[in-house]
């Protein structure tokens, strides 16, 4: 769904500004610099992009991103491995905004999202889900983690732009 993320001061285990620097948002929540990524690709910032205003969002959260690059089916996918307490449920909130000038319509950047080894979103399309360019959108999932690592993987698909992410929140349930 669309929107700006979690309410108020929910106790977050992680608030990662993917590809960006640490900051405190307008709701007083602290976002850490990007961490815990594996096969992390690269980062880019689009400071010139005017991000559409959505209630509860902080625009600078969506101006940086971590994106994947490589050969589909050969190179490891963009992934995060977040240390957590085992045998608990967590809510994982993924933040996206399409800010790359080369994506101008739905279908140009599509990827699968896997959390804890299960695909939670097939052919996720940021532009389509957000309803347009430079518009924030969040995708939220509650998962059970049996081991001590919460795995989030963005799976590259052939023939489209690479997976990317703006921010990740993890909340204990």
Tab-separated table of N, CA and C in Angstrom:
chain	number	residue	atom	x	y	z
A	1	UNK	N	0.820	-1.183	0.000
A	1	UNK	CA	0.000	0.000	0.000
A	1	UNK	C	0.855	1.233	0.000
A	2	UNK	N	0.244	2.367	-0.157
A	2	UNK	CA	0.988	3.616	-0.168
A	2	UNK	C	0.970	4.221	1.217
A	3	UNK	N	1.829	5.182	1.416
A	3	UNK	CA	1.873	5.865	2.699
A	3	UNK	C	3.274	6.019	3.190
A	4	UNK	N	3.406	6.474	4.419
A	4	UNK	CA	4.703	6.868	4.910
A	4	UNK	C	5.331	5.961	5.916
A	5	UNK	N	4.763	4.825	6.233
A	5	UNK	CA	5.455	3.931	7.151
A	5	UNK	C	4.715	3.742	8.439
A	6	UNK	N	5.484	3.570	9.485
A	6	UNK	CA	4.916	3.189	10.762
A	6	UNK	C	4.415	4.389	11.536
A	7	UNK	N	3.553	4.133	12.449
A	7	UNK	CA	3.020	5.193	13.280
A	7	UNK	C	3.973	5.590	14.380
A	8	UNK	N	4.000	6.868	14.657
A	8	UNK	CA	4.647	7.434	15.832
A	8	UNK	C	5.979	6.852	16.217
A	9	UNK	N	6.103	6.497	17.477
A	9	UNK	CA	7.371	6.049	18.019
A	9	UNK	C	7.398	4.546	18.252
A	10	UNK	N	6.864	3.779	17.337
A	10	UNK	CA	6.911	2.328	17.458
A	10	UNK	C	8.343	1.900	17.711
A	11	UNK	N	8.501	0.918	18.598
A	11	UNK	CA	9.844	0.438	18.915
A	11	UNK	C	10.394	-0.322	17.722
A	12	UNK	N	11.328	0.274	17.038
A	12	UNK	CA	11.908	-0.344	15.849
A	12	UNK	C	13.250	-0.971	16.193
A	13	UNK	N	13.460	-2.176	15.700
A	13	UNK	CA	14.770	-2.802	15.812
A	13	UNK	C	15.711	-2.179	14.791
A	14	UNK	N	15.165	-1.885	13.612
A	14	UNK	CA	15.948	-1.274	12.547
A	14	UNK	C	15.114	-0.218	11.839
A	15	UNK	N	15.772	0.863	11.521
A	15	UNK	CA	15.278	1.860	10.575
A	15	UNK	C	16.499	2.242	9.747
A	16	UNK	N	16.609	1.652	8.572
A	16	UNK	CA	17.773	1.852	7.719
A	16	UNK	C	17.427	2.761	6.552
A	17	UNK	N	18.203	3.809	6.378
A	17	UNK	CA	18.077	4.685	5.231
A	17	UNK	C	18.996	4.105	4.152
A	18	UNK	N	18.454	3.257	3.303
A	18	UNK	CA	19.256	2.494	2.333
A	18	UNK	C	19.943	3.434	1.344
A	19	UNK	N	21.250	3.348	1.323
A	19	UNK	CA	22.032	4.184	0.438
A	19	UNK	C	22.247	5.594	0.953
A	20	UNK	N	21.658	5.917	2.103
A	20	UNK	CA	21.745	7.285	2.609
A	20	UNK	C	22.379	7.369	3.983
A	21	UNK	N	22.380	8.571	4.507
A	21	UNK	CA	22.989	8.854	5.794
A	21	UNK	C	21.972	8.775	6.926
A	22	UNK	N	22.469	8.703	8.146
A	22	UNK	CA	21.602	8.715	9.324
A	22	UNK	C	20.933	10.081	9.456
A	23	UNK	N	19.697	10.088	9.944
A	23	UNK	CA	18.997	11.349	10.207
A	23	UNK	C	17.822	11.075	11.137
A	24	UNK	N	17.276	12.128	11.695
A	24	UNK	CA	16.066	12.037	12.515
A	24	UNK	C	14.931	12.651	11.710
A	25	UNK	N	13.829	11.895	11.563
A	25	UNK	CA	12.735	12.377	10.725
A	25	UNK	C	11.826	13.344	11.480
A	26	UNK	N	10.816	13.824	10.792
A	26	UNK	CA	9.915	14.830	11.354
A	26	UNK	C	9.079	14.297	12.507
A	27	UNK	N	9.022	12.954	12.677
A	27	UNK	CA	8.287	12.347	13.784
A	27	UNK	C	9.220	11.984	14.934
A	28	UNK	N	10.493	12.395	14.841
A	28	UNK	CA	11.450	12.118	15.900
A	28	UNK	C	12.053	10.729	15.861
A	29	UNK	N	11.836	10.002	14.770
A	29	UNK	CA	12.385	8.654	14.629
A	29	UNK	C	13.789	8.738	14.031
A	30	UNK	N	14.697	7.950	14.572
A	30	UNK	CA	16.073	7.943	14.090
A	30	UNK	C	16.251	6.863	13.030
A	31	UNK	N	16.776	7.260	11.890
A	31	UNK	CA	17.097	6.345	10.787
A	31	UNK	C	18.607	6.221	10.744
A	32	UNK	N	19.096	4.988	10.690
A	32	UNK	CA	20.530	4.720	10.632
A	32	UNK	C	21.008	4.734	9.192
A	33	UNK	N	22.299	4.953	9.044
A	33	UNK	CA	22.888	4.812	7.719
A	33	UNK	C	22.771	3.355	7.281
A	34	UNK	N	22.834	3.137	6.018
A	34	UNK	CA	22.674	1.818	5.418
A	34	UNK	C	23.648	0.813	6.034
A	35	UNK	N	23.147	-0.360	6.412
A	35	UNK	CA	23.969	-1.404	7.032
A	35	UNK	C	23.319	-2.760	6.813
A	36	UNK	N	24.053	-3.810	7.116
A	36	UNK	CA	23.574	-5.201	7.109
A	36	UNK	C	23.247	-5.731	5.723
A	37	UNK	N	23.723	-5.049	4.684
A	37	UNK	CA	23.469	-5.547	3.335
A	37	UNK	C	24.559	-6.539	2.948
A	38	UNK	N	24.169	-7.494	2.143
A	38	UNK	CA	25.113	-8.439	1.551
A	38	UNK	C	24.830	-8.424	0.057
A	39	UNK	N	25.857	-8.578	-0.749
A	39	UNK	CA	25.662	-8.472	-2.195
A	39	UNK	C	24.933	-7.174	-2.505
A	40	UNK	N	25.442	-6.091	-1.952
A	40	UNK	CA	24.715	-4.829	-1.905
A	40	UNK	C	24.696	-3.971	-3.130
A	41	UNK	N	25.335	-4.375	-4.221
A	41	UNK	CA	25.276	-3.527	-5.396
A	41	UNK	C	25.924	-2.190	-5.143
A	42	UNK	N	25.193	-1.107	-5.331
A	42	UNK	CA	25.741	0.230	-5.202
A	42	UNK	C	24.674	1.164	-4.662
A	43	UNK	N	25.090	2.389	-4.372
A	43	UNK	CA	24.154	3.386	-3.861
A	43	UNK	C	24.159	4.600	-4.777
A	44	UNK	N	23.053	5.312	-4.751
A	44	UNK	CA	22.953	6.542	-5.520
A	44	UNK	C	21.986	7.470	-4.792
A	45	UNK	N	22.230	8.770	-4.927
A	45	UNK	CA	21.342	9.777	-4.347
A	45	UNK	C	20.848	10.678	-5.466
A	46	UNK	N	19.584	11.008	-5.426
A	46	UNK	CA	18.966	11.890	-6.405
A	46	UNK	C	18.468	13.139	-5.684
A	47	UNK	N	19.376	14.016	-5.229
A	47	UNK	CA	18.939	15.160	-4.433
A	47	UNK	C	18.068	16.141	-5.204
A	48	UNK	N	18.166	16.083	-6.527
A	48	UNK	CA	17.396	17.025	-7.337
A	48	UNK	C	15.937	16.612	-7.511
A	49	UNK	N	15.602	15.361	-7.170
A	49	UNK	CA	14.242	14.888	-7.407
A	49	UNK	C	13.273	15.481	-6.391
A	50	UNK	N	12.192	15.995	-6.886
A	50	UNK	CA	11.117	16.466	-6.023
A	50	UNK	C	10.241	15.263	-5.703
A	51	UNK	N	10.284	14.807	-4.470
A	51	UNK	CA	9.502	13.643	-4.072
A	51	UNK	C	8.089	14.102	-3.744
A	52	UNK	N	7.099	13.396	-4.279
A	52	UNK	CA	5.698	13.739	-4.036
A	52	UNK	C	5.416	13.688	-2.532
A	53	UNK	N	4.680	14.639	-2.050
A	53	UNK	CA	4.365	14.698	-0.628
A	53	UNK	C	3.260	13.705	-0.300
A	54	UNK	N	3.551	12.810	0.611
A	54	UNK	CA	2.581	11.856	1.132
A	54	UNK	C	2.584	12.030	2.634
A	55	UNK	N	1.420	12.080	3.238
A	55	UNK	CA	1.326	12.307	4.684
A	55	UNK	C	2.231	11.348	5.443
A	56	UNK	N	3.007	11.891	6.370
A	56	UNK	CA	3.845	11.074	7.231
A	56	UNK	C	5.181	10.692	6.640
A	57	UNK	N	5.526	11.196	5.458
A	57	UNK	CA	6.809	10.833	4.857
A	57	UNK	C	7.832	11.940	5.057
A	58	UNK	N	9.073	11.555	5.048
A	58	UNK	CA	10.181	12.494	5.033
A	58	UNK	C	10.858	12.351	3.683
A	59	UNK	N	10.857	13.421	2.935
A	59	UNK	CA	11.272	13.354	1.547
A	59	UNK	C	12.691	12.856	1.355
A	60	UNK	N	13.627	13.240	2.251
A	60	UNK	CA	15.009	12.814	2.046
A	60	UNK	C	15.184	11.306	2.210
A	61	UNK	N	14.246	10.626	2.828
A	61	UNK	CA	14.316	9.173	2.968
A	61	UNK	C	14.245	8.495	1.592
A	62	UNK	N	13.595	9.127	0.654
A	62	UNK	CA	13.359	8.528	-0.660
A	62	UNK	C	14.288	9.048	-1.753
A	63	UNK	N	15.224	9.909	-1.399
A	63	UNK	CA	16.129	10.447	-2.410
A	63	UNK	C	17.412	9.638	-2.548
A	64	UNK	N	17.621	8.672	-1.654
A	64	UNK	CA	18.778	7.781	-1.783
A	64	UNK	C	18.256	6.356	-1.917
A	65	UNK	N	19.114	5.497	-2.453
A	65	UNK	CA	18.694	4.112	-2.640
A	65	UNK	C	19.915	3.213	-2.728
A	66	UNK	N	19.696	1.949	-2.437
A	66	UNK	CA	20.679	0.911	-2.733
A	66	UNK	C	20.074	0.094	-3.864
A	67	UNK	N	20.868	-0.118	-4.893
A	67	UNK	CA	20.354	-0.863	-6.037
A	67	UNK	C	21.303	-1.996	-6.403
A	68	UNK	N	20.741	-2.990	-7.070
A	68	UNK	CA	21.484	-4.166	-7.492
A	68	UNK	C	22.022	-3.966	-8.891
A	69	UNK	N	23.148	-4.570	-9.160
A	69	UNK	CA	23.593	-4.690	-10.541
A	69	UNK	C	24.325	-6.015	-10.692
A	70	UNK	N	24.271	-6.570	-11.870
A	70	UNK	CA	24.918	-7.847	-12.121
A	70	UNK	C	24.215	-8.568	-13.244
A	71	UNK	N	24.460	-9.862	-13.322
A	71	UNK	CA	23.848	-10.689	-14.355
A	71	UNK	C	22.738	-11.523	-13.730
A	72	UNK	N	21.510	-11.350	-14.227
A	72	UNK	CA	20.346	-12.056	-13.688
A	72	UNK	C	20.589	-13.558	-13.729
A	73	UNK	N	20.345	-14.223	-12.604
A	73	UNK	CA	20.496	-15.659	-12.512
A	73	UNK	C	21.921	-16.119	-12.246
A	74	UNK	N	22.873	-15.190	-12.292
A	74	UNK	CA	24.275	-15.529	-12.063
A	74	UNK	C	24.796	-14.787	-10.831
A	75	UNK	N	24.671	-13.472	-10.849
A	75	UNK	CA	25.156	-12.657	-9.732
A	75	UNK	C	24.221	-12.799	-8.534
A	76	UNK	N	24.773	-12.761	-7.304
A	76	UNK	CA	23.897	-12.816	-6.120
A	76	UNK	C	22.926	-11.629	-6.106
A	77	UNK	N	21.739	-11.860	-5.573
A	77	UNK	CA	20.732	-10.806	-5.500
A	77	UNK	C	21.041	-9.810	-4.391
A	78	UNK	N	20.448	-8.624	-4.493
A	78	UNK	CA	20.554	-7.623	-3.436
A	78	UNK	C	19.880	-8.180	-2.196
A	79	UNK	N	20.604	-8.216	-1.088
A	79	UNK	CA	20.057	-8.840	0.116
A	79	UNK	C	20.510	-8.105	1.365
A	80	UNK	N	19.673	-8.202	2.383
A	80	UNK	CA	19.990	-7.711	3.720
A	80	UNK	C	19.882	-8.882	4.683
A	81	UNK	N	20.827	-8.988	5.610
A	81	UNK	CA	20.827	-10.016	6.655
A	81	UNK	C	20.875	-9.289	7.991
A	82	UNK	N	19.721	-9.178	8.632
A	82	UNK	CA	19.578	-8.371	9.848
A	82	UNK	C	19.550	-9.265	11.083
A	83	UNK	N	20.504	-9.106	11.999
A	83	UNK	CA	20.493	-9.910	13.224
A	83	UNK	C	19.243	-9.616	14.073
A	84	UNK	N	18.571	-10.687	14.501
A	84	UNK	CA	17.369	-10.568	15.337
A	84	UNK	C	17.365	-11.684	16.382
A	85	UNK	N	16.426	-11.579	17.310
A	85	UNK	CA	16.209	-12.644	18.283
A	85	UNK	C	15.409	-13.748	17.607
A	86	UNK	N	15.883	-15.002	17.691
A	86	UNK	CA	15.173	-16.084	16.996
A	86	UNK	C	13.819	-16.401	17.616
A	87	UNK	N	12.995	-17.102	16.832
A	87	UNK	CA	11.673	-17.601	17.231
A	87	UNK	C	10.727	-16.475	17.626
A	88	UNK	N	10.735	-15.408	16.823
A	88	UNK	CA	9.830	-14.284	17.042
A	88	UNK	C	9.268	-13.803	15.718
A	89	UNK	N	8.152	-13.071	15.812
A	89	UNK	CA	7.564	-12.437	14.639
A	89	UNK	C	8.047	-10.998	14.544
A	90	UNK	N	8.234	-10.562	13.305
A	90	UNK	CA	8.665	-9.197	13.030
A	90	UNK	C	7.840	-8.633	11.889
A	91	UNK	N	7.594	-7.344	11.924
A	91	UNK	CA	6.982	-6.658	10.798
A	91	UNK	C	8.104	-5.977	10.029
A	92	UNK	N	8.181	-6.297	8.748
A	92	UNK	CA	9.200	-5.742	7.868
A	92	UNK	C	8.508	-4.748	6.946
A	93	UNK	N	8.968	-3.506	6.976
A	93	UNK	CA	8.371	-2.442	6.176
A	93	UNK	C	9.420	-1.956	5.183
A	94	UNK	N	9.137	-2.169	3.918
A	94	UNK	CA	10.058	-1.798	2.850
A	94	UNK	C	9.577	-0.507	2.205
A	95	UNK	N	10.469	0.443	2.072
A	95	UNK	CA	10.137	1.760	1.516
A	95	UNK	C	10.752	1.897	0.124
A	96	UNK	N	9.938	2.364	-0.799
A	96	UNK	CA	10.379	2.536	-2.181
A	96	UNK	C	9.879	3.865	-2.734
A	97	UNK	N	10.588	4.387	-3.724
A	97	UNK	CA	10.106	5.470	-4.588
A	97	UNK	C	10.922	5.372	-5.869
A	98	UNK	N	10.266	5.455	-6.992
A	98	UNK	CA	10.991	5.408	-8.259
A	98	UNK	C	11.501	6.801	-8.579
A	99	UNK	N	12.815	7.003	-8.445
A	99	UNK	CA	13.394	8.325	-8.673
A	99	UNK	C	14.443	8.325	-9.787
A	100	UNK	N	14.613	7.186	-10.452
A	100	UNK	CA	15.558	7.118	-11.567
A	100	UNK	C	14.872	7.632	-12.829
A	101	UNK	N	15.481	8.641	-13.448
A	101	UNK	CA	14.885	9.286	-14.621
A	101	UNK	C	14.626	8.323	-15.773
A	102	UNK	N	15.315	7.180	-15.802
A	102	UNK	CA	15.140	6.218	-16.885
A	102	UNK	C	13.886	5.373	-16.776
A	103	UNK	N	13.207	5.443	-15.623
A	103	UNK	CA	11.948	4.704	-15.458
A	103	UNK	C	10.810	5.709	-15.539
A	104	UNK	N	9.996	5.575	-16.577
A	104	UNK	CA	8.948	6.558	-16.837
A	104	UNK	C	7.545	5.972	-16.878
A	105	UNK	N	7.435	4.636	-16.685
A	105	UNK	CA	6.130	3.982	-16.769
A	105	UNK	C	6.182	2.648	-16.025
A	106	UNK	N	5.005	2.117	-15.675
A	106	UNK	CA	4.981	0.788	-15.049
A	106	UNK	C	5.636	-0.255	-15.951
A	107	UNK	N	6.172	-1.297	-15.323
A	107	UNK	CA	6.749	-2.405	-16.058
A	107	UNK	C	8.219	-2.262	-16.392
A	108	UNK	N	8.810	-1.110	-16.108
A	108	UNK	CA	10.211	-0.896	-16.460
A	108	UNK	C	11.181	-1.320	-15.358
A	109	UNK	N	10.729	-1.365	-14.102
A	109	UNK	CA	11.518	-1.905	-12.992
A	109	UNK	C	10.596	-2.847	-12.224
A	110	UNK	N	10.880	-4.139	-12.320
A	110	UNK	CA	10.051	-5.160	-11.697
A	110	UNK	C	10.986	-6.178	-11.053
A	111	UNK	N	10.664	-6.611	-9.834
A	111	UNK	CA	11.501	-7.586	-9.137
A	111	UNK	C	10.651	-8.327	-8.119
A	112	UNK	N	11.127	-9.477	-7.683
A	112	UNK	CA	10.462	-10.240	-6.633
A	112	UNK	C	11.049	-9.840	-5.286
A	113	UNK	N	10.241	-9.961	-4.241
A	113	UNK	CA	10.687	-9.682	-2.879
A	113	UNK	C	10.542	-10.964	-2.070
A	114	UNK	N	11.640	-11.381	-1.464
A	114	UNK	CA	11.651	-12.586	-0.635
A	114	UNK	C	12.058	-12.202	0.783
A	115	UNK	N	11.294	-12.684	1.766
A	115	UNK	CA	11.636	-12.472	3.177
A	115	UNK	C	11.651	-13.831	3.848
A	116	UNK	N	12.749	-14.132	4.506
A	116	UNK	CA	12.918	-15.419	5.189
A	116	UNK	C	12.703	-16.606	4.256
A	117	UNK	N	13.151	-16.455	3.013
A	117	UNK	CA	13.091	-17.559	2.068
A	117	UNK	C	11.770	-17.746	1.347
A	118	UNK	N	10.770	-16.925	1.676
A	118	UNK	CA	9.466	-17.023	1.003
A	118	UNK	C	9.229	-15.772	0.164
A	119	UNK	N	8.779	-15.967	-1.054
A	119	UNK	CA	8.460	-14.819	-1.902
A	119	UNK	C	7.182	-14.180	-1.390
A	120	UNK	N	7.281	-12.919	-0.997
A	120	UNK	CA	6.127	-12.193	-0.449
A	120	UNK	C	5.517	-11.258	-1.486
A	121	UNK	N	6.254	-11.003	-2.574
A	121	UNK	CA	5.723	-10.176	-3.662
A	121	UNK	C	6.378	-10.619	-4.961
A	122	UNK	N	5.554	-11.017	-5.913
A	122	UNK	CA	6.035	-11.404	-7.228
A	122	UNK	C	5.925	-10.198	-8.157
A	123	UNK	N	6.945	-9.963	-8.949
A	123	UNK	CA	6.935	-8.897	-9.954
A	123	UNK	C	6.497	-7.554	-9.356
A	124	UNK	N	7.140	-7.185	-8.254
A	124	UNK	CA	6.825	-5.913	-7.594
A	124	UNK	C	7.272	-4.765	-8.491
A	125	UNK	N	6.372	-3.827	-8.721
A	125	UNK	CA	6.605	-2.706	-9.633
A	125	UNK	C	6.401	-1.413	-8.851
A	126	UNK	N	7.496	-0.751	-8.488
A	126	UNK	CA	7.423	0.464	-7.660
A	126	UNK	C	6.565	1.518	-8.324
A	127	UNK	N	6.810	1.801	-9.593
A	127	UNK	CA	6.081	2.849	-10.311
A	127	UNK	C	4.577	2.578	-10.268
A	128	UNK	N	4.189	1.333	-10.540
A	128	UNK	CA	2.767	0.952	-10.530
A	128	UNK	C	2.178	1.055	-9.128
A	129	UNK	N	2.866	0.469	-8.134
A	129	UNK	CA	2.344	0.460	-6.761
A	129	UNK	C	2.203	1.856	-6.184
A	130	UNK	N	3.146	2.739	-6.528
A	130	UNK	CA	3.118	4.108	-6.002
A	130	UNK	C	2.161	5.008	-6.777
A	131	UNK	N	1.842	4.609	-7.985
A	131	UNK	CA	0.959	5.440	-8.807
A	131	UNK	C	1.705	6.512	-9.575
A	132	UNK	N	3.022	6.360	-9.718
A	132	UNK	CA	3.766	7.328	-10.511
A	132	UNK	C	5.193	7.510	-10.063
A	133	UNK	N	5.849	8.450	-10.715
A	133	UNK	CA	7.258	8.747	-10.487
A	133	UNK	C	7.441	9.578	-9.224
A	134	UNK	N	8.531	9.314	-8.493
A	134	UNK	CA	8.938	10.087	-7.311
A	134	UNK	C	7.839	10.131	-6.250
A	135	UNK	N	7.106	9.039	-6.127
A	135	UNK	CA	6.027	8.943	-5.149
A	135	UNK	C	6.332	7.801	-4.183
A	136	UNK	N	6.447	8.087	-2.889
A	136	UNK	CA	6.760	7.028	-1.919
A	136	UNK	C	5.666	5.968	-1.822
A	137	UNK	N	6.096	4.732	-1.589
A	137	UNK	CA	5.189	3.611	-1.361
A	137	UNK	C	5.868	2.666	-0.382
A	138	UNK	N	5.069	2.039	0.488
A	138	UNK	CA	5.617	1.060	1.419
A	138	UNK	C	4.959	-0.295	1.196
A	139	UNK	N	5.724	-1.333	1.483
A	139	UNK	CA	5.250	-2.706	1.359
A	139	UNK	C	5.574	-3.375	2.690
A	140	UNK	N	4.560	-3.851	3.403
A	140	UNK	CA	4.726	-4.339	4.771
A	140	UNK	C	4.344	-5.809	4.879
A	141	UNK	N	5.161	-6.569	5.615
A	141	UNK	CA	4.919	-8.005	5.813
A	141	UNK	C	5.299	-8.400	7.233
A	142	UNK	N	4.486	-9.248	7.848
A	142	UNK	CA	4.816	-9.809	9.154
A	142	UNK	C	5.285	-11.235	8.928
A	143	UNK	N	6.467	-11.537	9.477
A	143	UNK	CA	7.090	-12.839	9.248
A	143	UNK	C	7.596	-13.422	10.561
A	144	UNK	N	7.693	-14.739	10.597
A	144	UNK	CA	8.272	-15.457	11.731
A	144	UNK	C	9.716	-15.787	11.377
A	145	UNK	N	10.629	-15.507	12.304
A	145	UNK	CA	12.042	-15.795	12.087
A	145	UNK	C	12.479	-16.857	13.084
A	146	UNK	N	12.893	-18.028	12.567
A	146	UNK	CA	13.292	-19.138	13.430
A	146	UNK	C	14.766	-19.058	13.820
A	147	UNK	N	15.583	-18.469	12.962
A	147	UNK	CA	17.005	-18.379	13.283
A	147	UNK	C	17.324	-16.963	13.781
A	148	UNK	N	18.569	-16.598	13.802
A	148	UNK	CA	18.956	-15.293	14.346
A	148	UNK	C	19.216	-14.246	13.273
A	149	UNK	N	18.760	-14.528	12.039
A	149	UNK	CA	18.957	-13.578	10.951
A	149	UNK	C	17.664	-13.404	10.157
A	150	UNK	N	17.225	-12.174	10.039
A	150	UNK	CA	16.082	-11.831	9.193
A	150	UNK	C	16.625	-11.529	7.798
A	151	UNK	N	16.253	-12.363	6.831
A	151	UNK	CA	16.759	-12.227	5.471
A	151	UNK	C	15.731	-11.549	4.576
A	152	UNK	N	16.156	-10.464	3.931
A	152	UNK	CA	15.331	-9.739	2.967
A	152	UNK	C	16.106	-9.736	1.654
A	153	UNK	N	15.476	-10.259	0.590
A	153	UNK	CA	16.151	-10.366	-0.698
A	153	UNK	C	15.274	-9.751	-1.787
A	154	UNK	N	15.891	-8.903	-2.600
A	154	UNK	CA	15.228	-8.347	-3.774
A	154	UNK	C	15.791	-9.092	-4.978
A	155	UNK	N	14.920	-9.835	-5.650
A	155	UNK	CA	15.341	-10.771	-6.692
A	155	UNK	C	15.223	-10.121	-8.071
A	156	UNK	N	16.351	-10.024	-8.745
A	156	UNK	CA	16.398	-9.414	-10.070
A	156	UNK	C	15.682	-10.286	-11.101
A	157	UNK	N	14.994	-9.636	-12.028
A	157	UNK	CA	14.322	-10.315	-13.132
A	157	UNK	C	14.923	-9.824	-14.445
A	158	UNK	N	14.896	-10.649	-15.451
A	158	UNK	CA	15.510	-10.317	-16.741
A	158	UNK	C	14.698	-9.273	-17.505
A	159	UNK	N	15.409	-8.417	-18.239
A	159	UNK	CA	14.777	-7.504	-19.182
A	159	UNK	C	14.212	-6.230	-18.606
A	160	UNK	N	14.470	-5.953	-17.321
A	160	UNK	CA	13.948	-4.742	-16.688
A	160	UNK	C	15.053	-4.109	-15.843
A	161	UNK	N	14.803	-2.904	-15.348
A	161	UNK	CA	15.750	-2.234	-14.460
A	161	UNK	C	15.949	-3.064	-13.188
A	162	UNK	N	17.077	-2.881	-12.561
A	162	UNK	CA	17.492	-3.658	-11.391
A	162	UNK	C	16.678	-3.317	-10.141
A	163	UNK	N	16.580	-4.259	-9.191
A	163	UNK	CA	15.911	-3.984	-7.915
A	163	UNK	C	16.605	-2.857	-7.161
A	164	UNK	N	15.844	-2.121	-6.374
A	164	UNK	CA	16.352	-1.028	-5.556
A	164	UNK	C	15.469	-0.850	-4.344
A	165	UNK	N	15.996	-0.192	-3.317
A	165	UNK	CA	15.216	0.045	-2.110
A	165	UNK	C	15.659	1.351	-1.465
A	166	UNK	N	14.714	2.076	-0.876
A	166	UNK	CA	15.006	3.348	-0.230
A	166	UNK	C	15.228	3.224	1.259
A	167	UNK	N	14.454	2.358	1.931
A	167	UNK	CA	14.590	2.219	3.383
A	167	UNK	C	13.951	0.925	3.843
A	168	UNK	N	14.394	0.441	5.015
A	168	UNK	CA	13.845	-0.758	5.624
A	168	UNK	C	13.601	-0.478	7.100
A	169	UNK	N	12.411	-0.845	7.564
A	169	UNK	CA	12.094	-0.810	8.999
A	169	UNK	C	11.794	-2.219	9.444
A	170	UNK	N	12.226	-2.574	10.641
A	170	UNK	CA	11.890	-3.866	11.247
A	170	UNK	C	11.366	-3.584	12.653
A	171	UNK	N	10.153	-4.052	12.918
A	171	UNK	CA	9.517	-3.861	14.215
A	171	UNK	C	9.222	-5.215	14.843
A	172	UNK	N	9.428	-5.331	16.136
A	172	UNK	CA	9.027	-6.549	16.841
A	172	UNK	C	7.510	-6.559	16.949
A	173	UNK	N	6.918	-7.735	16.770
A	173	UNK	CA	5.449	-7.851	16.842
A	173	UNK	C	5.040	-8.146	18.269
